Amino acid sequence: MNRFVLTAVASTVAIFCYALIAVAAPLTEEPTTQASQAAKSDSVLLGLPEEDDPVVVRVSLEIQDIDEINEENETFEFTGVLTLIWSDSRQAFDPAAAGVEEKIYQGDYQFNELSPSWFPQVVLVNSSGSLEQQGVVLRARADGTQILISKITAVAKTELDLKRFPFDRQRLEAVFEVLGFDHSEVVMQVGQATANALWVPQWTIKGLSMSTEDRAVSYAGRRGIASMFVASVDVQRVSLYIGRLVILPLIVIVLLTFSVFWMDRASLGDRISVSFIGILTAVAYQVVMNDIMPRIGYVTWIDGFLNLSFLLMVGTVIINLVVGRLDQHSRHDVAHRVDVLCRWVFPITYLGLILISFAVMSLL
């Protein structure tokens, strides 16, 4: 009897344990399946497209406006539409099964939270502030082609060469890179370069070009050499403003100052007064240009022009004193010859040096 009871109890315990194992088996398999699916999903979200060669990203930038060129800070602000195109076979789908020809994710929420693919995070290398993104659209085609379109506003730092001011021509450059990847992983290629009818006060747009290059950066993947996309805009300053404000009036004033060589030598005080009026005018123009020009450490064309005008008018004061001294020593003939000579030497020298400065400027 006792043996029978023990056998029954053992059978009951065995059946109960088997039932627990049968129930627990699907529960243990489900987390494993979910973990494998999560790992697979992470590979889609986080990894580069599985290609033997680097991922090719075709970049296009349509510049819609250049808001400002700041010579003091050597920056320019621009607005444009940046388009990135690359291929990711993992994102290919069957249009019939999906019910759409292409999947579209638009706006920050859909792009950041719902889009399932890796994308190239492009940053402005020579940014002088934050790069503002005003809108974003990701178009995923059935063959795996990904098209990322975003409208951006940014301020870029660029080197300005003002030696020829106000006849200078500048190249404004915006340099983009895919953050965190070297050129063995991601390569940027030039797409289509376009620009609207741009208008910038005091500047004329002369051309637009785009190129790619490799630069060494410490944070760019394993090799430390990143692929860069460079958008360049060539602009030329409209010199009419400075020409009518400074150059032409000062040339007339300097030439009028040379009229002292036609004045009576006996009125030395009047001659020197005319010369000093011209000198003070040149100093006033230098003050005006200091307010217009940025604080730079080299000499520009306008600096040379102002200094030339100033020095030649100082020269008229010196000649006036020499002529007055000759008259005091009764050397009237020599004083007259000096006046006659200076009537031609000063204007020819002044205009000749201006022409030479233009010739030298054209070689810079």
mmCIF file of N, CA and C in Angstrom, residues 178-302:
data_model
loop_
_atom_site.group_PDB
_atom_site.id
_atom_site.type_symbol
_atom_site.label_atom_id
_atom_site.label_comp_id
_atom_site.label_asym_id
_atom_site.label_seq_id
_atom_site.Cartn_x
_atom_site.Cartn_y
_atom_site.Cartn_z
ATOM 1 N N VAL A 178 30.884 64.380 -43.623
ATOM 2 C CA VAL A 178 30.064 63.411 -42.904
ATOM 3 C C VAL A 178 30.772 63.130 -41.587
ATOM 4 N N LEU A 179 30.163 63.510 -40.496
ATOM 5 C CA LEU A 179 30.815 63.468 -39.192
ATOM 6 C C LEU A 179 31.097 62.023 -38.758
ATOM 7 N N GLY A 180 32.370 61.780 -38.389
ATOM 8 C CA GLY A 180 32.736 60.517 -37.760
ATOM 9 C C GLY A 180 33.141 59.401 -38.689
ATOM 10 N N PHE A 181 33.226 59.634 -40.004
ATOM 11 C CA PHE A 181 33.590 58.578 -40.947
ATOM 12 C C PHE A 181 34.749 59.055 -41.824
ATOM 13 N N ASP A 182 35.716 58.155 -42.081
ATOM 14 C CA ASP A 182 36.825 58.517 -42.953
ATOM 15 C C ASP A 182 36.506 58.140 -44.392
ATOM 16 N N HIS A 183 37.425 58.448 -45.293
ATOM 17 C CA HIS A 183 37.138 58.254 -46.716
ATOM 18 C C HIS A 183 37.161 56.792 -47.144
ATOM 19 N N SER A 184 37.579 55.881 -46.267
ATOM 20 C CA SER A 184 37.474 54.453 -46.575
ATOM 21 C C SER A 184 36.076 53.926 -46.259
ATOM 22 N N GLU A 185 35.270 54.723 -45.552
ATOM 23 C CA GLU A 185 33.915 54.328 -45.196
ATOM 24 C C GLU A 185 32.857 55.100 -45.971
ATOM 25 N N VAL A 186 33.046 56.415 -46.074
ATOM 26 C CA VAL A 186 32.087 57.275 -46.774
ATOM 27 C C VAL A 186 32.858 58.231 -47.675
ATOM 28 N N VAL A 187 32.459 58.295 -48.935
ATOM 29 C CA VAL A 187 33.079 59.191 -49.911
ATOM 30 C C VAL A 187 32.010 60.135 -50.440
ATOM 31 N N MET A 188 32.316 61.430 -50.430
ATOM 32 C CA MET A 188 31.379 62.425 -50.943
ATOM 33 C C MET A 188 31.712 62.739 -52.401
ATOM 34 N N GLN A 189 30.680 62.810 -53.222
ATOM 35 C CA GLN A 189 30.829 63.171 -54.636
ATOM 36 C C GLN A 189 29.935 64.359 -54.944
ATOM 37 N N VAL A 190 30.357 65.137 -55.943
ATOM 38 C CA VAL A 190 29.616 66.343 -56.317
ATOM 39 C C VAL A 190 28.401 65.951 -57.134
ATOM 40 N N GLY A 191 27.255 66.439 -56.701
ATOM 41 C CA GLY A 191 26.043 66.262 -57.470
ATOM 42 C C GLY A 191 25.822 67.448 -58.386
ATOM 43 N N GLN A 192 24.673 68.063 -58.280
ATOM 44 C CA GLN A 192 24.334 69.206 -59.134
ATOM 45 C C GLN A 192 24.534 70.495 -58.361
ATOM 46 N N ALA A 193 25.233 71.441 -58.984
ATOM 47 C CA ALA A 193 25.481 72.749 -58.363
ATOM 48 C C ALA A 193 24.574 73.786 -59.013
ATOM 49 N N THR A 194 23.706 74.376 -58.239
ATOM 50 C CA THR A 194 22.788 75.389 -58.756
ATOM 51 C C THR A 194 22.701 76.548 -57.779
ATOM 52 N N ALA A 195 22.234 77.671 -58.296
ATOM 53 C CA ALA A 195 22.028 78.853 -57.457
ATOM 54 C C ALA A 195 20.934 79.703 -58.076
ATOM 55 N N ASN A 196 20.132 80.265 -57.223
ATOM 56 C CA ASN A 196 19.116 81.201 -57.693
ATOM 57 C C ASN A 196 19.776 82.509 -58.132
ATOM 58 N N ALA A 197 18.969 83.418 -58.636
ATOM 59 C CA ALA A 197 19.487 84.741 -58.997
ATOM 60 C C ALA A 197 19.839 85.481 -57.709
ATOM 61 N N LEU A 198 21.094 85.353 -57.302
ATOM 62 C CA LEU A 198 21.521 85.913 -56.020
ATOM 63 C C LEU A 198 21.815 87.399 -56.161
ATOM 64 N N TRP A 199 21.516 88.134 -55.117
ATOM 65 C CA TRP A 199 21.841 89.550 -55.056
ATOM 66 C C TRP A 199 22.330 89.860 -53.651
ATOM 67 N N VAL A 200 23.541 90.417 -53.583
ATOM 68 C CA VAL A 200 24.136 90.802 -52.307
ATOM 69 C C VAL A 200 24.510 92.272 -52.401
ATOM 70 N N PRO A 201 24.080 93.121 -51.468
ATOM 71 C CA PRO A 201 24.435 94.542 -51.535
ATOM 72 C C PRO A 201 25.936 94.745 -51.604
ATOM 73 N N GLN A 202 26.370 95.608 -52.532
ATOM 74 C CA GLN A 202 27.773 95.978 -52.752
ATOM 75 C C GLN A 202 28.609 94.863 -53.377
ATOM 76 N N TRP A 203 27.962 93.765 -53.824
ATOM 77 C CA TRP A 203 28.713 92.658 -54.404
ATOM 78 C C TRP A 203 28.021 92.162 -55.667
ATOM 79 N N THR A 204 28.824 91.584 -56.570
ATOM 80 C CA THR A 204 28.310 90.945 -57.782
ATOM 81 C C THR A 204 28.727 89.483 -57.777
ATOM 82 N N ILE A 205 27.786 88.576 -58.009
ATOM 83 C CA ILE A 205 28.075 87.149 -58.049
ATOM 84 C C ILE A 205 28.725 86.818 -59.391
ATOM 85 N N LYS A 206 29.920 86.240 -59.335
ATOM 86 C CA LYS A 206 30.663 85.937 -60.556
ATOM 87 C C LYS A 206 30.655 84.456 -60.929
ATOM 88 N N GLY A 207 30.390 83.587 -59.994
ATOM 89 C CA GLY A 207 30.400 82.167 -60.336
ATOM 90 C C GLY A 207 30.146 81.292 -59.128
ATOM 91 N N LEU A 208 29.769 80.039 -59.412
ATOM 92 C CA LEU A 208 29.504 79.049 -58.381
ATOM 93 C C LEU A 208 30.158 77.742 -58.789
ATOM 94 N N SER A 209 30.907 77.151 -57.883
ATOM 95 C CA SER A 209 31.568 75.879 -58.174
ATOM 96 C C SER A 209 31.510 74.989 -56.949
ATOM 97 N N MET A 210 31.581 73.672 -57.200
ATOM 98 C CA MET A 210 31.561 72.707 -56.116
ATOM 99 C C MET A 210 32.585 71.622 -56.394
ATOM 100 N N SER A 211 33.216 71.141 -55.330
ATOM 101 C CA SER A 211 34.288 70.152 -55.471
ATOM 102 C C SER A 211 34.352 69.307 -54.211
ATOM 103 N N THR A 212 35.175 68.257 -54.275
ATOM 104 C CA THR A 212 35.427 67.411 -53.105
ATOM 105 C C THR A 212 36.922 67.318 -52.883
ATOM 106 N N GLU A 213 37.299 67.084 -51.655
ATOM 107 C CA GLU A 213 38.703 66.933 -51.304
ATOM 108 C C GLU A 213 38.809 66.141 -50.015
ATOM 109 N N ASP A 214 40.007 65.612 -49.758
ATOM 110 C CA ASP A 214 40.276 64.868 -48.531
ATOM 111 C C ASP A 214 41.096 65.729 -47.582
ATOM 112 N N ARG A 215 40.720 65.721 -46.305
ATOM 113 C CA ARG A 215 41.443 66.471 -45.284
ATOM 114 C C ARG A 215 41.672 65.586 -44.075
ATOM 115 N N ALA A 216 42.806 65.786 -43.427
ATOM 116 C CA ALA A 216 43.138 65.018 -42.236
ATOM 117 C C ALA A 216 42.431 65.606 -41.022
ATOM 118 N N VAL A 217 41.619 64.791 -40.354
ATOM 119 C CA VAL A 217 40.953 65.180 -39.112
ATOM 120 C C VAL A 217 41.047 63.993 -38.155
ATOM 121 N N SER A 218 41.299 64.275 -36.903
ATOM 122 C CA SER A 218 41.580 63.218 -35.931
ATOM 123 C C SER A 218 40.371 62.357 -35.611
ATOM 124 N N TYR A 219 39.159 62.886 -35.783
ATOM 125 C CA TYR A 219 37.955 62.178 -35.363
ATOM 126 C C TYR A 219 37.290 61.419 -36.502
ATOM 127 N N ALA A 220 37.899 61.367 -37.674
ATOM 128 C CA ALA A 220 37.262 60.778 -38.849
ATOM 129 C C ALA A 220 37.603 59.297 -38.948
ATOM 130 N N GLY A 221 36.927 58.456 -38.189
ATOM 131 C CA GLY A 221 37.079 57.021 -38.328
ATOM 132 C C GLY A 221 38.463 56.516 -37.961
ATOM 133 N N ARG A 222 38.849 55.399 -38.594
ATOM 134 C CA ARG A 222 40.108 54.736 -38.243
ATOM 135 C C ARG A 222 41.312 55.420 -38.861
ATOM 136 N N ARG A 223 41.189 55.902 -40.072
ATOM 137 C CA ARG A 223 42.350 56.452 -40.783
ATOM 138 C C ARG A 223 42.551 57.949 -40.555
ATOM 139 N N GLY A 224 41.528 58.636 -40.084
ATOM 140 C CA GLY A 224 41.683 60.051 -39.783
ATOM 141 C C GLY A 224 41.741 60.955 -40.998
ATOM 142 N N ILE A 225 41.238 60.502 -42.144
ATOM 143 C CA ILE A 225 41.184 61.333 -43.352
ATOM 144 C C ILE A 225 39.745 61.328 -43.841
ATOM 145 N N ALA A 226 39.109 62.478 -43.817
ATOM 146 C CA ALA A 226 37.689 62.576 -44.156
ATOM 147 C C ALA A 226 37.508 63.146 -45.553
ATOM 148 N N SER A 227 36.421 62.724 -46.186
ATOM 149 C CA SER A 227 36.027 63.265 -47.482
ATOM 150 C C SER A 227 35.192 64.514 -47.255
ATOM 151 N N MET A 228 35.565 65.598 -47.927
ATOM 152 C CA MET A 228 34.901 66.884 -47.751
ATOM 153 C C MET A 228 34.211 67.330 -49.043
ATOM 154 N N PHE A 229 33.107 68.051 -48.869
ATOM 155 C CA PHE A 229 32.397 68.686 -49.987
ATOM 156 C C PHE A 229 32.523 70.197 -49.820
ATOM 157 N N VAL A 230 33.024 70.868 -50.854
ATOM 158 C CA VAL A 230 33.300 72.305 -50.781
ATOM 159 C C VAL A 230 32.431 73.032 -51.804
ATOM 160 N N ALA A 231 31.594 73.948 -51.324
ATOM 161 C CA ALA A 231 30.791 74.821 -52.185
ATOM 162 C C ALA A 231 31.426 76.206 -52.193
ATOM 163 N N SER A 232 31.756 76.709 -53.375
ATOM 164 C CA SER A 232 32.465 77.988 -53.508
ATOM 165 C C SER A 232 31.629 78.958 -54.327
ATOM 166 N N VAL A 233 31.568 80.196 -53.848
ATOM 167 C CA VAL A 233 30.873 81.275 -54.560
ATOM 168 C C VAL A 233 31.869 82.399 -54.780
ATOM 169 N N ASP A 234 32.089 82.768 -56.043
ATOM 170 C CA ASP A 234 32.997 83.867 -56.375
ATOM 171 C C ASP A 234 32.192 85.160 -56.459
ATOM 172 N N VAL A 235 32.641 86.169 -55.710
ATOM 173 C CA VAL A 235 31.958 87.460 -55.690
ATOM 174 C C VAL A 235 32.971 88.568 -55.933
ATOM 175 N N GLN A 236 32.507 89.644 -56.537
ATOM 176 C CA GLN A 236 33.350 90.822 -56.773
ATOM 177 C C GLN A 236 32.648 92.053 -56.215
ATOM 178 N N ARG A 237 33.440 92.880 -55.537
ATOM 179 C CA ARG A 237 32.869 94.068 -54.906
ATOM 180 C C ARG A 237 32.506 95.116 -55.965
ATOM 181 N N VAL A 238 31.379 95.774 -55.757
ATOM 182 C CA VAL A 238 30.988 96.907 -56.589
ATOM 183 C C VAL A 238 31.715 98.136 -56.031
ATOM 184 N N SER A 239 32.704 98.623 -56.785
ATOM 185 C CA SER A 239 33.591 99.676 -56.275
ATOM 186 C C SER A 239 33.028 101.084 -56.434
ATOM 187 N N LEU A 240 31.842 101.219 -57.030
ATOM 188 C CA LEU A 240 31.291 102.549 -57.287
ATOM 189 C C LEU A 240 31.079 103.333 -55.996
ATOM 190 N N TYR A 241 30.661 102.648 -54.931
ATOM 191 C CA TYR A 241 30.383 103.340 -53.672
ATOM 192 C C TYR A 241 31.641 104.028 -53.141
ATOM 193 N N ILE A 242 32.736 103.286 -53.004
ATOM 194 C CA ILE A 242 33.985 103.865 -52.512
ATOM 195 C C ILE A 242 34.560 104.830 -53.534
ATOM 196 N N GLY A 243 34.336 104.546 -54.807
ATOM 197 C CA GLY A 243 34.863 105.423 -55.850
ATOM 198 C C GLY A 243 34.269 106.817 -55.789
ATOM 199 N N ARG A 244 32.955 106.883 -55.656
ATOM 200 C CA ARG A 244 32.322 108.208 -55.617
ATOM 201 C C ARG A 244 32.418 108.866 -54.254
ATOM 202 N N LEU A 245 32.609 108.057 -53.202
ATOM 203 C CA LEU A 245 32.684 108.618 -51.858
ATOM 204 C C LEU A 245 34.085 109.111 -51.516
ATOM 205 N N VAL A 246 35.119 108.405 -51.978
ATOM 206 C CA VAL A 246 36.484 108.686 -51.538
ATOM 207 C C VAL A 246 37.422 108.974 -52.704
ATOM 208 N N ILE A 247 37.509 108.048 -53.643
ATOM 209 C CA ILE A 247 38.595 108.103 -54.636
ATOM 210 C C ILE A 247 38.480 109.337 -55.524
ATOM 211 N N LEU A 248 37.363 109.485 -56.213
ATOM 212 C CA LEU A 248 37.220 110.600 -57.145
ATOM 213 C C LEU A 248 37.280 111.960 -56.444
ATOM 214 N N PRO A 249 36.560 112.184 -55.323
ATOM 215 C CA PRO A 249 36.674 113.493 -54.654
ATOM 216 C C PRO A 249 38.093 113.805 -54.184
ATOM 217 N N LEU A 250 38.818 112.799 -53.687
ATOM 218 C CA LEU A 250 40.160 113.067 -53.185
ATOM 219 C C LEU A 250 41.130 113.370 -54.319
ATOM 220 N N ILE A 251 40.964 112.716 -55.468
ATOM 221 C CA ILE A 251 41.812 113.037 -56.615
ATOM 222 C C ILE A 251 41.619 114.499 -57.013
ATOM 223 N N VAL A 252 40.363 114.947 -57.057
ATOM 224 C CA VAL A 252 40.086 116.340 -57.428
ATOM 225 C C VAL A 252 40.702 117.292 -56.400
ATOM 226 N N ILE A 253 40.580 116.962 -55.113
ATOM 227 C CA ILE A 253 41.113 117.838 -54.057
ATOM 228 C C ILE A 253 42.634 117.916 -54.158
ATOM 229 N N VAL A 254 43.288 116.797 -54.395
ATOM 230 C CA VAL A 254 44.756 116.802 -54.501
ATOM 231 C C VAL A 254 45.204 117.640 -55.689
ATOM 232 N N LEU A 255 44.527 117.461 -56.832
ATOM 233 C CA LEU A 255 44.917 118.247 -58.017
ATOM 234 C C LEU A 255 44.684 119.742 -57.788
ATOM 235 N N LEU A 256 43.604 120.079 -57.081
ATOM 236 C CA LEU A 256 43.379 121.485 -56.765
ATOM 237 C C LEU A 256 44.443 122.020 -55.817
ATOM 238 N N THR A 257 44.946 121.158 -54.919
ATOM 239 C CA THR A 257 46.014 121.586 -54.011
ATOM 240 C C THR A 257 47.280 121.956 -54.772
ATOM 241 N N PHE A 258 47.511 121.322 -55.896
ATOM 242 C CA PHE A 258 48.698 121.634 -56.706
ATOM 243 C C PHE A 258 48.610 123.019 -57.334
ATOM 244 N N SER A 259 47.444 123.686 -57.205
ATOM 245 C CA SER A 259 47.313 125.043 -57.750
ATOM 246 C C SER A 259 48.180 126.051 -56.995
ATOM 247 N N VAL A 260 48.739 125.640 -55.840
ATOM 248 C CA VAL A 260 49.614 126.569 -55.102
ATOM 249 C C VAL A 260 50.833 126.945 -55.938
ATOM 250 N N PHE A 261 51.207 126.110 -56.895
ATOM 251 C CA PHE A 261 52.381 126.409 -57.705
ATOM 252 C C PHE A 261 52.083 127.484 -58.750
ATOM 253 N N TRP A 262 50.809 127.849 -58.894
ATOM 254 C CA TRP A 262 50.440 128.972 -59.777
ATOM 255 C C TRP A 262 50.166 130.246 -58.961
ATOM 256 N N MET A 263 50.167 130.136 -57.675
ATOM 257 C CA MET A 263 49.876 131.302 -56.830
ATOM 258 C C MET A 263 51.114 132.194 -56.686
ATOM 259 N N ASP A 264 50.848 133.445 -56.344
ATOM 260 C CA ASP A 264 51.935 134.411 -56.155
ATOM 261 C C ASP A 264 52.850 133.946 -55.018
ATOM 262 N N ARG A 265 54.140 133.961 -55.299
ATOM 263 C CA ARG A 265 55.081 133.493 -54.282
ATOM 264 C C ARG A 265 55.120 134.423 -53.067
ATOM 265 N N ALA A 266 54.712 135.641 -53.252
ATOM 266 C CA ALA A 266 54.743 136.584 -52.129
ATOM 267 C C ALA A 266 53.705 136.217 -51.064
ATOM 268 N N SER A 267 52.636 135.566 -51.472
ATOM 269 C CA SER A 267 51.583 135.169 -50.510
ATOM 270 C C SER A 267 51.865 133.753 -50.002
ATOM 271 N N LEU A 268 52.973 133.608 -49.298
ATOM 272 C CA LEU A 268 53.382 132.288 -48.805
ATOM 273 C C LEU A 268 52.360 131.714 -47.824
ATOM 274 N N GLY A 269 51.803 132.587 -46.988
ATOM 275 C CA GLY A 269 50.821 132.110 -46.016
ATOM 276 C C GLY A 269 49.602 131.506 -46.681
ATOM 277 N N ASP A 270 49.121 132.149 -47.750
ATOM 278 C CA ASP A 270 47.955 131.610 -48.461
ATOM 279 C C ASP A 270 48.276 130.265 -49.110
ATOM 280 N N ARG A 271 49.475 130.163 -49.667
ATOM 281 C CA ARG A 271 49.866 128.904 -50.308
ATOM 282 C C ARG A 271 49.897 127.767 -49.282
ATOM 283 N N ILE A 272 50.483 128.020 -48.142
ATOM 284 C CA ILE A 272 50.560 126.975 -47.115
ATOM 285 C C ILE A 272 49.168 126.652 -46.571
ATOM 286 N N SER A 273 48.299 127.656 -46.482
ATOM 287 C CA SER A 273 46.928 127.398 -46.012
ATOM 288 C C SER A 273 46.193 126.446 -46.942
ATOM 289 N N VAL A 274 46.348 126.665 -48.248
ATOM 290 C CA VAL A 274 45.715 125.764 -49.219
ATOM 291 C C VAL A 274 46.246 124.337 -49.064
ATOM 292 N N SER A 275 47.558 124.209 -48.894
ATOM 293 C CA SER A 275 48.155 122.884 -48.730
ATOM 294 C C SER A 275 47.638 122.191 -47.477
ATOM 295 N N PHE A 276 47.534 122.936 -46.380
ATOM 296 C CA PHE A 276 47.080 122.322 -45.140
ATOM 297 C C PHE A 276 45.604 121.942 -45.189
ATOM 298 N N ILE A 277 44.821 122.710 -45.939
ATOM 299 C CA ILE A 277 43.414 122.310 -46.116
ATOM 300 C C ILE A 277 43.337 120.959 -46.820
ATOM 301 N N GLY A 278 44.159 120.755 -47.842
ATOM 302 C CA GLY A 278 44.203 119.457 -48.527
ATOM 303 C C GLY A 278 44.678 118.340 -47.616
ATOM 304 N N ILE A 279 45.689 118.617 -46.784
ATOM 305 C CA ILE A 279 46.206 117.594 -45.859
ATOM 306 C C ILE A 279 45.126 117.184 -44.863
ATOM 307 N N LEU A 280 44.430 118.155 -44.299
ATOM 308 C CA LEU A 280 43.375 117.841 -43.344
ATOM 309 C C LEU A 280 42.239 117.061 -43.993
ATOM 310 N N THR A 281 41.977 117.368 -45.274
ATOM 311 C CA THR A 281 40.950 116.610 -45.995
ATOM 312 C C THR A 281 41.367 115.161 -46.155
ATOM 313 N N ALA A 282 42.644 114.927 -46.493
ATOM 314 C CA ALA A 282 43.140 113.555 -46.618
ATOM 315 C C ALA A 282 43.043 112.809 -45.295
ATOM 316 N N VAL A 283 43.355 113.490 -44.196
ATOM 317 C CA VAL A 283 43.236 112.865 -42.874
ATOM 318 C C VAL A 283 41.773 112.516 -42.578
ATOM 319 N N ALA A 284 40.864 113.410 -42.952
ATOM 320 C CA ALA A 284 39.440 113.135 -42.727
ATOM 321 C C ALA A 284 38.991 111.906 -43.506
ATOM 322 N N TYR A 285 39.474 111.745 -44.730
ATOM 323 C CA TYR A 285 39.126 110.557 -45.519
ATOM 324 C C TYR A 285 39.712 109.290 -44.902
ATOM 325 N N GLN A 286 40.893 109.393 -44.312
ATOM 326 C CA GLN A 286 41.459 108.228 -43.632
ATOM 327 C C GLN A 286 40.590 107.809 -42.448
ATOM 328 N N VAL A 287 40.046 108.795 -41.732
ATOM 329 C CA VAL A 287 39.141 108.479 -40.627
ATOM 330 C C VAL A 287 37.878 107.791 -41.145
ATOM 331 N N VAL A 288 37.364 108.289 -42.267
ATOM 332 C CA VAL A 288 36.171 107.673 -42.857
ATOM 333 C C VAL A 288 36.450 106.219 -43.240
ATOM 334 N N MET A 289 37.599 105.970 -43.862
ATOM 335 C CA MET A 289 37.924 104.613 -44.284
ATOM 336 C C MET A 289 38.183 103.702 -43.089
ATOM 337 N N ASN A 290 38.692 104.230 -42.006
ATOM 338 C CA ASN A 290 38.878 103.411 -40.811
ATOM 339 C C ASN A 290 37.546 102.903 -40.276
ATOM 340 N N ASP A 291 36.487 103.679 -40.460
ATOM 341 C CA ASP A 291 35.165 103.235 -40.031
ATOM 342 C C ASP A 291 34.581 102.195 -40.981
ATOM 343 N N ILE A 292 34.979 102.250 -42.242
ATOM 344 C CA ILE A 292 34.447 101.322 -43.236
ATOM 345 C C ILE A 292 35.236 100.021 -43.261
ATOM 346 N N MET A 293 36.561 100.122 -43.180
ATOM 347 C CA MET A 293 37.430 98.954 -43.331
ATOM 348 C C MET A 293 37.493 98.137 -42.047
ATOM 349 N N PRO A 294 37.623 96.806 -42.169
ATOM 350 C CA PRO A 294 37.853 95.984 -40.972
ATOM 351 C C PRO A 294 39.266 96.177 -40.443
ATOM 352 N N ARG A 295 39.512 95.750 -39.237
ATOM 353 C CA ARG A 295 40.838 95.862 -38.624
ATOM 354 C C ARG A 295 41.714 94.723 -39.138
ATOM 355 N N ILE A 296 42.545 95.025 -40.111
ATOM 356 C CA ILE A 296 43.397 94.007 -40.719
ATOM 357 C C ILE A 296 44.855 94.425 -40.579
ATOM 358 N N GLY A 297 45.757 93.462 -40.691
ATOM 359 C CA GLY A 297 47.168 93.716 -40.428
ATOM 360 C C GLY A 297 48.018 93.914 -41.656
ATOM 361 N N TYR A 298 47.425 94.153 -42.823
ATOM 362 C CA TYR A 298 48.208 94.390 -44.026
ATOM 363 C C TYR A 298 47.662 95.609 -44.754
ATOM 364 N N VAL A 299 48.445 96.104 -45.719
ATOM 365 C CA VAL A 299 48.110 97.331 -46.440
ATOM 366 C C VAL A 299 47.236 96.992 -47.640
ATOM 367 N N THR A 300 46.158 97.726 -47.802
ATOM 368 C CA THR A 300 45.277 97.558 -48.953
ATOM 369 C C THR A 300 45.539 98.653 -49.989
ATOM 370 N N TRP A 301 44.914 98.488 -51.143
ATOM 371 C CA TRP A 301 45.089 99.486 -52.205
ATOM 372 C C TRP A 301 44.579 100.847 -51.748
ATOM 373 N N ILE A 302 43.459 100.889 -51.080
ATOM 374 C CA ILE A 302 42.911 102.172 -50.651
ATOM 375 C C ILE A 302 43.818 102.834 -49.623
#
